[in-house]
PDB file of C-alpha atoms in Angstrom:
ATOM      1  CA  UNK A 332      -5.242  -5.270  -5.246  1.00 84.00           C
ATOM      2  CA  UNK A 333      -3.989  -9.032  -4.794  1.00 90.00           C
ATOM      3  CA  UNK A 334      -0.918 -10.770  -3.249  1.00 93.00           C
ATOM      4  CA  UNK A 335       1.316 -11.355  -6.168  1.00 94.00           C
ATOM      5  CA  UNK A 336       4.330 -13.567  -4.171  1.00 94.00           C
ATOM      6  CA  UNK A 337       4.548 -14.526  -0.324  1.00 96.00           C
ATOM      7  CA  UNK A 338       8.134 -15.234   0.686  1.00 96.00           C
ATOM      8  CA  UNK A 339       7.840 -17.141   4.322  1.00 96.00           C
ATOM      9  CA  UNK A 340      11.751 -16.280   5.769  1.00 95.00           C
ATOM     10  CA  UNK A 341      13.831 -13.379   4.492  1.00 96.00           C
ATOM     11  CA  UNK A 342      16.517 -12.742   6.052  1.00 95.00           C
ATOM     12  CA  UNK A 343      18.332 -10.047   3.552  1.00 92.00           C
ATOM     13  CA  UNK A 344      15.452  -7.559   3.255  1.00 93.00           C
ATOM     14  CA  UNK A 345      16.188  -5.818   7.049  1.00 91.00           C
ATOM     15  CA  UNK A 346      19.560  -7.198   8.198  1.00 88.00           C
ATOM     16  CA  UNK A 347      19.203  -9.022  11.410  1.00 87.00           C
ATOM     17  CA  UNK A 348      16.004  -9.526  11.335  1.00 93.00           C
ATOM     18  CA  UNK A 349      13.362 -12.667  10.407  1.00 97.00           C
ATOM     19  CA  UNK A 350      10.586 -11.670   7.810  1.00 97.00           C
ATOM     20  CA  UNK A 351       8.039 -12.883   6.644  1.00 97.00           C
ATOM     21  CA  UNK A 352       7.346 -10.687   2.777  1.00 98.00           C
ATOM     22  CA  UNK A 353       3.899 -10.370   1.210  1.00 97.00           C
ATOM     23  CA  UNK A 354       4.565  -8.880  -2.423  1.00 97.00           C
ATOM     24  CA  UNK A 355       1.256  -7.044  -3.869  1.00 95.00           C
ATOM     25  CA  UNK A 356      -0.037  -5.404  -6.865  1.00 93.00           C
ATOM     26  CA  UNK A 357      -2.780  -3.164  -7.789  1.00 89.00           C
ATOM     27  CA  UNK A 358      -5.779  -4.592  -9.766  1.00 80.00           C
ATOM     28  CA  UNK A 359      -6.977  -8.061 -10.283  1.00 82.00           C
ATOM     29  CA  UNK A 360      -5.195 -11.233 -10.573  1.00 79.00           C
ATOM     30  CA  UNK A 361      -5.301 -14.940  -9.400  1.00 81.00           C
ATOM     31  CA  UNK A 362      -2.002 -14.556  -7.267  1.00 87.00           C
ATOM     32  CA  UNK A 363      -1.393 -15.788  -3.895  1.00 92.00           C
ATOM     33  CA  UNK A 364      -4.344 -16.766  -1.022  1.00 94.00           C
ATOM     34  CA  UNK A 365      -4.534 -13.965   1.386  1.00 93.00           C
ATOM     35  CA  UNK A 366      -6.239 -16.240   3.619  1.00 94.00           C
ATOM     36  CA  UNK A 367      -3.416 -18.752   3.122  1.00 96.00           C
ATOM     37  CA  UNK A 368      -0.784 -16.639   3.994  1.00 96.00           C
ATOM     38  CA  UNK A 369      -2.555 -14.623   7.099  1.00 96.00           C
ATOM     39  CA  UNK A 370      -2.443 -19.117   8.506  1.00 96.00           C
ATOM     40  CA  UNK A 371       0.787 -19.493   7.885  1.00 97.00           C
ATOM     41  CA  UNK A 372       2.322 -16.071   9.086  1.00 97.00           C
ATOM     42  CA  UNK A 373       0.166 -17.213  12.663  1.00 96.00           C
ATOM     43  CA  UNK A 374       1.731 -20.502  12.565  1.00 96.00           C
ATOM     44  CA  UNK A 375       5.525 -18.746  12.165  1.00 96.00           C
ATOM     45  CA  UNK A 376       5.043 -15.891  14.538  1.00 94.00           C
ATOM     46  CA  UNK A 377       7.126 -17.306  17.173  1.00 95.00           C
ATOM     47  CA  UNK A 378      10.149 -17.527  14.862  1.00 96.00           C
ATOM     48  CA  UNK A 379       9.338 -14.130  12.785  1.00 97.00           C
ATOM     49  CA  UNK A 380      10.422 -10.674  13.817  1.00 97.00           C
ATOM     50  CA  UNK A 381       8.187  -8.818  11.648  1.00 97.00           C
ATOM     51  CA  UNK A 382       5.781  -9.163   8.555  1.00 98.00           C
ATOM     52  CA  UNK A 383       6.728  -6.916   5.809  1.00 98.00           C
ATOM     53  CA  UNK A 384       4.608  -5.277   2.589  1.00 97.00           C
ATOM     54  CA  UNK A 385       6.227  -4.802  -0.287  1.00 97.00           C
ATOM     55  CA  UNK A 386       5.369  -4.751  -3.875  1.00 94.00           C
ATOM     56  CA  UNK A 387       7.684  -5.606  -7.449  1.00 88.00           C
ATOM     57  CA  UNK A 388       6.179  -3.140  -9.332  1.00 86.00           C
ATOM     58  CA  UNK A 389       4.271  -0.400  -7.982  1.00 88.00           C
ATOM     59  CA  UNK A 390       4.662   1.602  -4.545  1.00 94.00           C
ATOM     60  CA  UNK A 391       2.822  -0.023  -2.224  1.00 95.00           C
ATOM     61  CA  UNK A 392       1.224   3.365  -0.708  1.00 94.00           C
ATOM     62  CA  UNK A 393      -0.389   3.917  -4.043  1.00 92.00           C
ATOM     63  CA  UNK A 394      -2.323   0.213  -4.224  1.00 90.00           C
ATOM     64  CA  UNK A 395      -5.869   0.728  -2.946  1.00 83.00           C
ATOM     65  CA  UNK A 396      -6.879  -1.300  -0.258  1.00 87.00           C
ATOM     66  CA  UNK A 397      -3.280  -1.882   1.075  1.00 92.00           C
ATOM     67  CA  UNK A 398      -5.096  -1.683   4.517  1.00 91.00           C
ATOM     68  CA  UNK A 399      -6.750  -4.797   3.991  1.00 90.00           C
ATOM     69  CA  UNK A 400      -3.777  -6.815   3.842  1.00 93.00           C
ATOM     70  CA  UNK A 401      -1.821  -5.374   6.859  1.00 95.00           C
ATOM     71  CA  UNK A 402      -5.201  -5.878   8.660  1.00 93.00           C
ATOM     72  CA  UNK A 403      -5.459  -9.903   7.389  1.00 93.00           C
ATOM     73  CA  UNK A 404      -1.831 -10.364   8.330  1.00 95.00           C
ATOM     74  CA  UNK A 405      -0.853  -7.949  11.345  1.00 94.00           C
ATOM     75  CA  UNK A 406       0.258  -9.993  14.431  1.00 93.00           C
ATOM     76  CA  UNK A 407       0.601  -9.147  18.049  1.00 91.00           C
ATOM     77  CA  UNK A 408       4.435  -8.479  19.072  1.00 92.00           C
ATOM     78  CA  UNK A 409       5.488  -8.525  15.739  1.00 95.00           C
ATOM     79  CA  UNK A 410       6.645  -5.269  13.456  1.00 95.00           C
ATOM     80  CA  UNK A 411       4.658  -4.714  10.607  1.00 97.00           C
ATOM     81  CA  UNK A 412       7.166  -3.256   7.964  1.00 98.00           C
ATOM     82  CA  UNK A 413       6.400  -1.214   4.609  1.00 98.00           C
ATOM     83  CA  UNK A 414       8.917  -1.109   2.335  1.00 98.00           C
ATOM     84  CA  UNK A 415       8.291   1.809  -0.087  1.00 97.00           C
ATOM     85  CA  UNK A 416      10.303   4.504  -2.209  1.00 96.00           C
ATOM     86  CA  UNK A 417       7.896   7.199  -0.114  1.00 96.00           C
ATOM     87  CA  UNK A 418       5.884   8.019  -2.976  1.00 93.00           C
ATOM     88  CA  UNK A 419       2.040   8.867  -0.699  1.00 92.00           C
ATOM     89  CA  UNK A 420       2.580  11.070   1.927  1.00 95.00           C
ATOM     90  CA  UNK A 421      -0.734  11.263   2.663  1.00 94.00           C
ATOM     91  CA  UNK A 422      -1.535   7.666   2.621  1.00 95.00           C
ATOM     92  CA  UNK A 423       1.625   6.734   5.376  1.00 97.00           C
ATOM     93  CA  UNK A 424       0.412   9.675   7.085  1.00 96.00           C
ATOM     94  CA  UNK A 425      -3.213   7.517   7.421  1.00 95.00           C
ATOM     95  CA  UNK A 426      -1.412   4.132   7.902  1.00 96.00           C
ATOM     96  CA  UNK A 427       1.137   5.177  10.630  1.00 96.00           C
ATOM     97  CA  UNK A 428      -1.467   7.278  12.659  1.00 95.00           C
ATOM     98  CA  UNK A 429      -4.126   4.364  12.467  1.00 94.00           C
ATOM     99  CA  UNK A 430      -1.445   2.098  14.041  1.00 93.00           C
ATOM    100  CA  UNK A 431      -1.490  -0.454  10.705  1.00 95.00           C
ATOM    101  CA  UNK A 432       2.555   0.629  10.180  1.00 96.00           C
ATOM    102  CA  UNK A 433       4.809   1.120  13.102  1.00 95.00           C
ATOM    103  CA  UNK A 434       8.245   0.672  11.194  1.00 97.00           C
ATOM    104  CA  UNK A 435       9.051   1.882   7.331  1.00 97.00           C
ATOM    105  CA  UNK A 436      12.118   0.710   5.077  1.00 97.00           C
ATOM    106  CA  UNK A 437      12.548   3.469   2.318  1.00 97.00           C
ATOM    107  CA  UNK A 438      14.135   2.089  -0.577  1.00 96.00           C
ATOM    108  CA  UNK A 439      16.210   4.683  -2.652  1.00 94.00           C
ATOM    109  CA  UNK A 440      18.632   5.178  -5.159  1.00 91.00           C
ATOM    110  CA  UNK A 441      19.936   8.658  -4.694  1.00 90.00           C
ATOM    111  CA  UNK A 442      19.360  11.258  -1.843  1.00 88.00           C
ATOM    112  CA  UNK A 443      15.759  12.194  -0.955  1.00 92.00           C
ATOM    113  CA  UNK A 444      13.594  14.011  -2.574  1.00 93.00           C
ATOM    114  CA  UNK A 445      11.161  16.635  -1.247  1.00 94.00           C
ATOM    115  CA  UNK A 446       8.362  13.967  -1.171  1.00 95.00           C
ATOM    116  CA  UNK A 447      10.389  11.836   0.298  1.00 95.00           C
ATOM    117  CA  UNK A 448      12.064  13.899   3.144  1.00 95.00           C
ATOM    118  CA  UNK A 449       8.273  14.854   3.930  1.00 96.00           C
ATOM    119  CA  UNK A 450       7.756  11.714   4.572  1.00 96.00           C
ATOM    120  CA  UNK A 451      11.004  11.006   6.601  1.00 96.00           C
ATOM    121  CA  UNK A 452       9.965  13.677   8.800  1.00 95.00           C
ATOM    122  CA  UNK A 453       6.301  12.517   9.036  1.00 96.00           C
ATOM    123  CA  UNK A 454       7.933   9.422  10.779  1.00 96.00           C
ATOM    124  CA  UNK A 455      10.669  11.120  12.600  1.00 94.00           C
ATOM    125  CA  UNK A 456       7.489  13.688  13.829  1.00 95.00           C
ATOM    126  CA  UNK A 457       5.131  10.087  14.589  1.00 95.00           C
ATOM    127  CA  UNK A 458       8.158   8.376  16.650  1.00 95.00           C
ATOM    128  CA  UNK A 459       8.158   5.857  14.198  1.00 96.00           C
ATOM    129  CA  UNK A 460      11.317   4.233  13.203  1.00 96.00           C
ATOM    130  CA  UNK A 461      12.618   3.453   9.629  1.00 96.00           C
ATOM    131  CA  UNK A 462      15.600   2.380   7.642  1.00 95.00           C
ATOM    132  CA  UNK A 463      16.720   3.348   4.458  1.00 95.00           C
ATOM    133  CA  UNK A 464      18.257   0.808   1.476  1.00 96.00           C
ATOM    134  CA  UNK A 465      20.027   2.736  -0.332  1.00 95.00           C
ATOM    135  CA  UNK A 466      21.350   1.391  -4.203  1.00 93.00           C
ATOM    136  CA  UNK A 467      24.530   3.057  -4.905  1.00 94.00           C
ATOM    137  CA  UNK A 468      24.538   4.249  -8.131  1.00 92.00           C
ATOM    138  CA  UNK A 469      27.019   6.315  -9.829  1.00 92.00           C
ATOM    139  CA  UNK A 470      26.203   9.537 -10.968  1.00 90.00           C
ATOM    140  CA  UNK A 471      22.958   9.738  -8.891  1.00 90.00           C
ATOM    141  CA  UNK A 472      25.023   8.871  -5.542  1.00 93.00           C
ATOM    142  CA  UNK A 473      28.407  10.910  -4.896  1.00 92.00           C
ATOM    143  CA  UNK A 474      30.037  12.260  -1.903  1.00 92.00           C
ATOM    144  CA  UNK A 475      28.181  15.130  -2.084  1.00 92.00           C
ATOM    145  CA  UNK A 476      24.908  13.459  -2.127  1.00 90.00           C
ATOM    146  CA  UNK A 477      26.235  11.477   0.810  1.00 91.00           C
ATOM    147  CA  UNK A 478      26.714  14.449   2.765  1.00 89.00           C
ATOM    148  CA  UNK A 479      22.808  15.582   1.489  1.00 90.00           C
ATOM    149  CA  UNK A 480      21.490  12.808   2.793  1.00 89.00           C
ATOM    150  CA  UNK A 481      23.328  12.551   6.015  1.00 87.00           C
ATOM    151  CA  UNK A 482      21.586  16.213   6.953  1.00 87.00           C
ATOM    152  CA  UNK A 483      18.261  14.486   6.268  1.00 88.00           C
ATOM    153  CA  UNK A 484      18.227  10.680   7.844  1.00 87.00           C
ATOM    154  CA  UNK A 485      20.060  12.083  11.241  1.00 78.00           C
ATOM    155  CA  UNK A 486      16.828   9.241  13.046  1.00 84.00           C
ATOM    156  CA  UNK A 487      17.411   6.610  10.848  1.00 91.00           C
ATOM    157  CA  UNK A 488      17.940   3.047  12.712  1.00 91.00           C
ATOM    158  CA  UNK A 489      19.699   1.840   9.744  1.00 92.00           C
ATOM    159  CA  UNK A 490      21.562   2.616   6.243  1.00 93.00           C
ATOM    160  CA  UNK A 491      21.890  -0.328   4.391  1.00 94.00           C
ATOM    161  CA  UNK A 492      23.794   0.068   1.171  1.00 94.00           C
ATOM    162  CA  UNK A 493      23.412  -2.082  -1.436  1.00 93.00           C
ATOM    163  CA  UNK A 494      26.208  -1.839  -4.816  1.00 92.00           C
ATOM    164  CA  UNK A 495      24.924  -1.270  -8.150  1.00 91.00           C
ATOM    165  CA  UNK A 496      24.535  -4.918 -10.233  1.00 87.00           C
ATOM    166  CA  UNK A 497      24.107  -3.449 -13.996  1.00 82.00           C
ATOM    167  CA  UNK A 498      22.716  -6.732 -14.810  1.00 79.00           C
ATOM    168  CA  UNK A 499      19.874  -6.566 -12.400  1.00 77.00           C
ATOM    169  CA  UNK A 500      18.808  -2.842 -13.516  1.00 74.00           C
ATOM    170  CA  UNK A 501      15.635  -2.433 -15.074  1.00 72.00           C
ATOM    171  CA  UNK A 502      16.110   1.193 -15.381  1.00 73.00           C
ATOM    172  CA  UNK A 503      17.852   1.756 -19.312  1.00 69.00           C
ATOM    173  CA  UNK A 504      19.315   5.039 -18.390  1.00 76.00           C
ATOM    174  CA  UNK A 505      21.502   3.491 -15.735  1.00 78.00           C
ATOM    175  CA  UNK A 506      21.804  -0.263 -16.746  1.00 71.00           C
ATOM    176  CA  UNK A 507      25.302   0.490 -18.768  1.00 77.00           C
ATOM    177  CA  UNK A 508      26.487   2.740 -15.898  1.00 86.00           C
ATOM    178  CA  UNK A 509      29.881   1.090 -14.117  1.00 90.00           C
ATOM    179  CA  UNK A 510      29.462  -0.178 -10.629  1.00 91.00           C
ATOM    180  CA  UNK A 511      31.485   1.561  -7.549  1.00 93.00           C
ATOM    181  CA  UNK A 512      34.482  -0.170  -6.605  1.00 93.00           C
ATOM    182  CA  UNK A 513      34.808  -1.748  -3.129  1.00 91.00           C
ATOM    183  CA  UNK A 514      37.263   1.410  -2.023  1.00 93.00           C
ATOM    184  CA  UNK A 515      34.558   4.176  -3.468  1.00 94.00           C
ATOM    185  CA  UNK A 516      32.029   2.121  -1.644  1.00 92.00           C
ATOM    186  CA  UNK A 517      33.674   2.148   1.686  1.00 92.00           C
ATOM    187  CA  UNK A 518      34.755   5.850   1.448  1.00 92.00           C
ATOM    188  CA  UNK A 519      31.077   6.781   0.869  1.00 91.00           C
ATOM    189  CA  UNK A 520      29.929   4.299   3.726  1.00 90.00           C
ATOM    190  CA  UNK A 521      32.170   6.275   5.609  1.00 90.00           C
ATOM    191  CA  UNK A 522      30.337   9.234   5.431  1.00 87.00           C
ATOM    192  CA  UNK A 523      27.166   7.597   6.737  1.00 84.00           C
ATOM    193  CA  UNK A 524      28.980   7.096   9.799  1.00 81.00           C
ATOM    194  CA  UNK A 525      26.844   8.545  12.752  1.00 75.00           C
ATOM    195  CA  UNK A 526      24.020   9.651  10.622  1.00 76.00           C
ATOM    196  CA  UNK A 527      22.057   6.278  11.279  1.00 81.00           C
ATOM    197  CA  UNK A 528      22.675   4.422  13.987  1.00 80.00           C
ATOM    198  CA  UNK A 529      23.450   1.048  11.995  1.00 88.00           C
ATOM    199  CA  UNK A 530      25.024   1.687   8.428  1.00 88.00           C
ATOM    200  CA  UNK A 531      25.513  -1.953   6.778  1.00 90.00           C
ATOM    201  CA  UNK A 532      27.410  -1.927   3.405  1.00 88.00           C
ATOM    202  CA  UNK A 533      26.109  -5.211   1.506  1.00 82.00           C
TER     203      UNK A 533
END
């Protein structure tokens, strides 16, 4: 496991919030100083809200050692965020009970699966809060899926929904499929209303 990218401010990844974004990957590589980013993460804690671990191209709950890093990086008075797809129950289970985790951003692109709803509920059963970024994409988001997920994410501090950019897609089976327009966005935004308590269309 290494630090593949550090990103000192983001302010797009949790709406509202000040983040500092430590990117890693499974296996070896030269990357990014762990020790160098720890220092400057304690030299920005006064103007961060939170330190959050994400990864480009693996879940992070299935890279060994992610402990390691939370433990390098985690700060007094400031939220230590995982952004995953909820693919390791058992390993957020581990990571949430120890105290390394105490808020989760789920990133998803239609409603959840089983996995994933055990996982929901694993947080919703810990007290711990979490958001959910959801990519609309046609086809595997529709009203009805909407109104799936709404039974699900009833404790969810915050829907953010993000449209579909084709051009971004890395994903060949959806990369030709046409976006939502701004009026099919709203109207399925509007059936998030009440089911989190913030629902941000992007």
């Amino acid at each position: 496991m290494f630090v593949t990218k550090y990103s000192r401010i983001n302010t797009t990844m949790c709406p509202g919030q000040y983040l500092s974004v430590i990117y890693v990957s499974d296996g070896e590589g030269a990357g990014v100083s762990l020790i160098q980013v720890a220092n400057t993460i304690r030299e920005d804690r006064e103007s961060l809200d939170g330190v959050a671990i994400a990864s480009e191209d693996n879940d992070p709950l299935n890279i060994d050692d992610l402990y390691t890093v939370i433990k390098n990086v985690k700060q007094p008075n400031l939220d230590m965020i995982l952004v995953t797809e909820g693919r390791g129950f058992r390993n957020l289970d581990d990571l949430v009970g120890a105290g390394y985790i105490n808020f989760v951003n789920f990133v998803m692109d239609s409603t959840p699966d089983k996995e994933q709803r055990d996982c929901i509920k694993l947080l919703t059963d810990a007290g711990c809060p979490y958001m959910i970024t959801l990519t609309m994409i046609p086809g595997r988001v529709s009203e009805q899926s909407m109104k799936d997920m709404m039974e699900v994410i009833h404790s969810c501090k915050r829907l953010v929904l993000l449209p579909f950019d084709p051009a971004k897609c890395r994903n060949p089976t959806v990369a030709g499929t046409k976006p939502f327009s701004k009026k099919e966005m709203m109207s399925l935004a509007a059936l998030a209303k009440g089911a989190a308590v913030d629902v941000i269309m992007v």
